[in-house]
Amino acid sequence: MSRNIKIGIYPVSSQSGMTLFADLHSKGYDVSGFVRGSDSGNELIKTIRQKREIFVERPKNSNAEESRHLEIADNKIQQFDARQLSGCDLIFICSPSNYLEELICDLKEAGVTSGQIPLALILGRTFATPYLWRILGENYTVYNFSTSPY
């Protein structure tokens, strides 16, 4: 994957979303994270803007990955607005499957999906892609991870 592509992650406030964000950001990708308009989402944004970093906790592992603080610019994690994802080249959705249909409809209504931005569903195993194709069309590119890589 080219590091020149713009990647969006929603919601970054989930464990999978934040870890994916941290990994891609630390490897130099242009990645933006989005949080739900909730108290916990607002608190995450506030904390990141104050500290300008996130803490990435890694359990002992064979990849020699260590826990660390990762510097984050103010604008890299923000409140979710479906229109902001229209500038992305790839969108990771780390949301439970019971929210996917509503989210995909929001993306379509905002015009995000008209550009055929590929969607990567983390934990989308309980939401079959053909349901998304009913909304987006059968040729829409959807990557569906049956388990979280994190």
mmCIF file of C-alpha atoms in Angstrom:
data_model
loop_
_atom_site.group_PDB
_atom_site.id
_atom_site.type_symbol
_atom_site.label_atom_id
_atom_site.label_comp_id
_atom_site.label_asym_id
_atom_site.label_seq_id
_atom_site.Cartn_x
_atom_site.Cartn_y
_atom_site.Cartn_z
ATOM 1 C CA MET A 1 0.000 0.000 0.000
ATOM 2 C CA SER A 2 1.417 3.379 -0.994
ATOM 3 C CA ARG A 3 2.061 5.774 1.871
ATOM 4 C CA ASN A 4 0.722 8.610 -0.325
ATOM 5 C CA ILE A 5 -2.884 7.526 -0.011
ATOM 6 C CA LYS A 6 -5.251 9.201 2.449
ATOM 7 C CA ILE A 7 -6.845 6.776 4.903
ATOM 8 C CA GLY A 8 -9.895 7.413 7.077
ATOM 9 C CA ILE A 9 -10.767 5.338 10.150
ATOM 10 C CA TYR A 10 -14.169 5.387 11.846
ATOM 11 C CA PRO A 11 -14.595 5.116 14.758
ATOM 12 C CA VAL A 12 -11.074 5.615 15.985
ATOM 13 C CA SER A 13 -12.403 5.514 19.546
ATOM 14 C CA SER A 14 -12.826 1.739 19.320
ATOM 15 C CA GLN A 15 -9.933 -0.460 20.406
ATOM 16 C CA SER A 16 -9.438 -1.772 16.872
ATOM 17 C CA GLY A 17 -9.804 1.709 15.375
ATOM 18 C CA MET A 18 -7.263 3.343 17.687
ATOM 19 C CA THR A 19 -4.706 0.560 17.262
ATOM 20 C CA LEU A 20 -5.094 0.613 13.475
ATOM 21 C CA PHE A 21 -4.742 4.413 13.522
ATOM 22 C CA ALA A 22 -1.603 4.217 15.681
ATOM 23 C CA ASP A 23 0.024 1.556 13.498
ATOM 24 C CA LEU A 24 -0.655 3.341 10.202
ATOM 25 C CA HIS A 25 0.277 6.764 11.599
ATOM 26 C CA SER A 26 3.557 5.479 13.055
ATOM 27 C CA LYS A 27 4.462 3.970 9.671
ATOM 28 C CA GLY A 28 4.038 7.339 7.929
ATOM 29 C CA TYR A 29 0.623 6.954 6.312
ATOM 30 C CA ASP A 30 -1.670 9.984 5.926
ATOM 31 C CA VAL A 31 -4.389 8.763 8.265
ATOM 32 C CA SER A 32 -7.286 10.606 9.893
ATOM 33 C CA GLY A 33 -9.420 9.206 12.683
ATOM 34 C CA PHE A 34 -13.011 10.079 13.389
ATOM 35 C CA VAL A 35 -15.038 9.669 16.578
ATOM 36 C CA ARG A 36 -18.757 9.476 17.243
ATOM 37 C CA GLY A 37 -20.530 12.554 18.516
ATOM 38 C CA SER A 38 -20.679 11.140 22.034
ATOM 39 C CA ASP A 39 -19.322 12.118 25.437
ATOM 40 C CA SER A 40 -16.519 9.561 25.151
ATOM 41 C CA GLY A 41 -15.689 10.713 21.607
ATOM 42 C CA ASN A 42 -15.551 14.347 22.686
ATOM 43 C CA GLU A 43 -13.395 13.398 25.671
ATOM 44 C CA LEU A 44 -10.951 11.555 23.406
ATOM 45 C CA ILE A 45 -10.589 14.593 21.138
ATOM 46 C CA LYS A 46 -10.106 16.874 24.151
ATOM 47 C CA THR A 47 -7.446 14.585 25.649
ATOM 48 C CA ILE A 48 -5.515 14.276 22.386
ATOM 49 C CA ARG A 49 -5.568 18.046 21.838
ATOM 50 C CA GLN A 50 -4.264 18.608 25.352
ATOM 51 C CA LYS A 51 -1.571 15.924 25.329
ATOM 52 C CA ARG A 52 -0.881 15.919 21.566
ATOM 53 C CA GLU A 53 -0.238 12.189 21.835
ATOM 54 C CA ILE A 54 -1.804 8.814 22.429
ATOM 55 C CA PHE A 55 -0.431 5.917 24.420
ATOM 56 C CA VAL A 56 -0.164 2.692 22.453
ATOM 57 C CA GLU A 57 -0.114 -0.220 24.855
ATOM 58 C CA ARG A 58 1.346 -3.444 23.522
ATOM 59 C CA PRO A 59 1.335 -6.725 25.391
ATOM 60 C CA LYS A 60 4.523 -8.769 25.299
ATOM 61 C CA ASN A 61 4.726 -10.231 21.784
ATOM 62 C CA SER A 62 7.052 -11.987 19.363
ATOM 63 C CA ASN A 63 7.156 -8.940 17.033
ATOM 64 C CA ALA A 64 9.185 -6.923 19.579
ATOM 65 C CA GLU A 65 6.492 -4.208 19.591
ATOM 66 C CA GLU A 66 6.703 -2.100 22.713
ATOM 67 C CA SER A 67 4.226 0.199 24.414
ATOM 68 C CA ARG A 68 4.943 3.830 23.551
ATOM 69 C CA HIS A 69 3.630 7.365 23.312
ATOM 70 C CA LEU A 70 2.792 8.472 19.770
ATOM 71 C CA GLU A 71 2.655 12.159 18.879
ATOM 72 C CA ILE A 72 -0.584 13.175 17.160
ATOM 73 C CA ALA A 73 -1.404 16.494 15.448
ATOM 74 C CA ASP A 74 -4.606 18.246 16.562
ATOM 75 C CA ASN A 75 -6.452 17.690 13.310
ATOM 76 C CA LYS A 76 -5.692 13.983 12.907
ATOM 77 C CA ILE A 77 -8.544 12.873 15.160
ATOM 78 C CA GLN A 78 -11.810 14.731 14.851
ATOM 79 C CA GLN A 79 -15.569 14.580 15.191
ATOM 80 C CA PHE A 80 -17.231 12.374 12.576
ATOM 81 C CA ASP A 81 -18.824 14.057 9.595
ATOM 82 C CA ALA A 82 -19.476 11.714 6.678
ATOM 83 C CA ARG A 83 -18.482 14.400 4.144
ATOM 84 C CA GLN A 84 -14.923 14.505 5.549
ATOM 85 C CA LEU A 85 -14.354 10.952 4.370
ATOM 86 C CA SER A 86 -14.943 11.935 0.738
ATOM 87 C CA GLY A 87 -11.279 12.965 0.431
ATOM 88 C CA CYS A 88 -10.042 9.523 1.468
ATOM 89 C CA ASP A 89 -8.642 6.849 -0.817
ATOM 90 C CA LEU A 90 -9.552 4.056 1.623
ATOM 91 C CA ILE A 91 -11.935 3.957 4.582
ATOM 92 C CA PHE A 92 -11.592 1.506 7.459
ATOM 93 C CA ILE A 93 -14.806 1.006 9.383
ATOM 94 C CA CYS A 94 -14.167 -0.418 12.847
ATOM 95 C CA SER A 95 -17.753 -0.277 14.006
ATOM 96 C CA PRO A 96 -19.908 -3.127 15.285
ATOM 97 C CA SER A 97 -22.008 -4.606 12.510
ATOM 98 C CA ASN A 98 -25.301 -3.411 13.997
ATOM 99 C CA TYR A 99 -24.301 0.177 13.055
ATOM 100 C CA LEU A 100 -23.026 -0.564 9.547
ATOM 101 C CA GLU A 101 -26.224 -0.162 7.541
ATOM 102 C CA GLU A 102 -26.959 3.267 9.044
ATOM 103 C CA LEU A 103 -23.341 4.353 8.582
ATOM 104 C CA ILE A 104 -23.217 3.217 4.947
ATOM 105 C CA CYS A 105 -26.479 5.067 4.263
ATOM 106 C CA ASP A 106 -24.950 8.201 5.848
ATOM 107 C CA LEU A 107 -21.858 7.854 3.649
ATOM 108 C CA LYS A 108 -24.000 7.412 0.552
ATOM 109 C CA GLU A 109 -26.234 10.376 1.430
ATOM 110 C CA ALA A 110 -23.141 12.568 1.940
ATOM 111 C CA GLY A 111 -21.853 11.534 -1.507
ATOM 112 C CA VAL A 112 -18.801 9.768 -0.108
ATOM 113 C CA THR A 113 -19.480 6.488 -1.873
ATOM 114 C CA SER A 114 -20.127 8.035 -5.302
ATOM 115 C CA GLY A 115 -16.369 8.069 -5.880
ATOM 116 C CA GLN A 116 -16.056 4.334 -5.239
ATOM 117 C CA ILE A 117 -13.775 4.733 -2.211
ATOM 118 C CA PRO A 118 -13.004 1.170 -1.060
ATOM 119 C CA LEU A 119 -14.365 0.235 2.360
ATOM 120 C CA ALA A 120 -12.533 -2.126 4.703
ATOM 121 C CA LEU A 121 -14.813 -3.528 7.390
ATOM 122 C CA ILE A 122 -13.055 -4.570 10.577
ATOM 123 C CA LEU A 123 -15.272 -7.049 12.435
ATOM 124 C CA GLY A 124 -17.813 -7.005 9.639
ATOM 125 C CA ARG A 125 -18.248 -10.786 9.725
ATOM 126 C CA THR A 126 -21.817 -10.612 11.005
ATOM 127 C CA PHE A 127 -22.879 -8.163 8.302
ATOM 128 C CA ALA A 128 -22.709 -9.766 4.885
ATOM 129 C CA THR A 129 -21.335 -7.581 2.090
ATOM 130 C CA PRO A 130 -24.367 -8.284 -0.161
ATOM 131 C CA TYR A 131 -26.432 -6.154 2.249
ATOM 132 C CA LEU A 132 -24.052 -3.264 1.606
ATOM 133 C CA TRP A 133 -24.261 -3.875 -2.119
ATOM 134 C CA ARG A 134 -28.023 -3.327 -1.908
ATOM 135 C CA ILE A 135 -27.185 0.214 -0.807
ATOM 136 C CA LEU A 136 -23.994 0.880 -2.800
ATOM 137 C CA GLY A 137 -24.327 -1.333 -5.876
ATOM 138 C CA GLU A 138 -22.932 -4.797 -6.587
ATOM 139 C CA ASN A 139 -19.602 -3.604 -7.984
ATOM 140 C CA TYR A 140 -18.640 -1.557 -4.931
ATOM 141 C CA THR A 141 -15.284 -2.626 -3.435
ATOM 142 C CA VAL A 142 -15.647 -3.907 0.128
ATOM 143 C CA TYR A 143 -12.923 -5.684 2.094
ATOM 144 C CA ASN A 144 -14.387 -7.654 4.967
ATOM 145 C CA PHE A 145 -12.167 -8.841 7.818
ATOM 146 C CA SER A 146 -13.822 -11.732 9.638
ATOM 147 C CA THR A 147 -11.728 -11.025 12.734
ATOM 148 C CA SER A 148 -9.889 -7.966 13.931
ATOM 149 C CA PRO A 149 -6.184 -7.909 13.147
ATOM 150 C CA TYR A 150 -5.775 -6.429 16.641
#
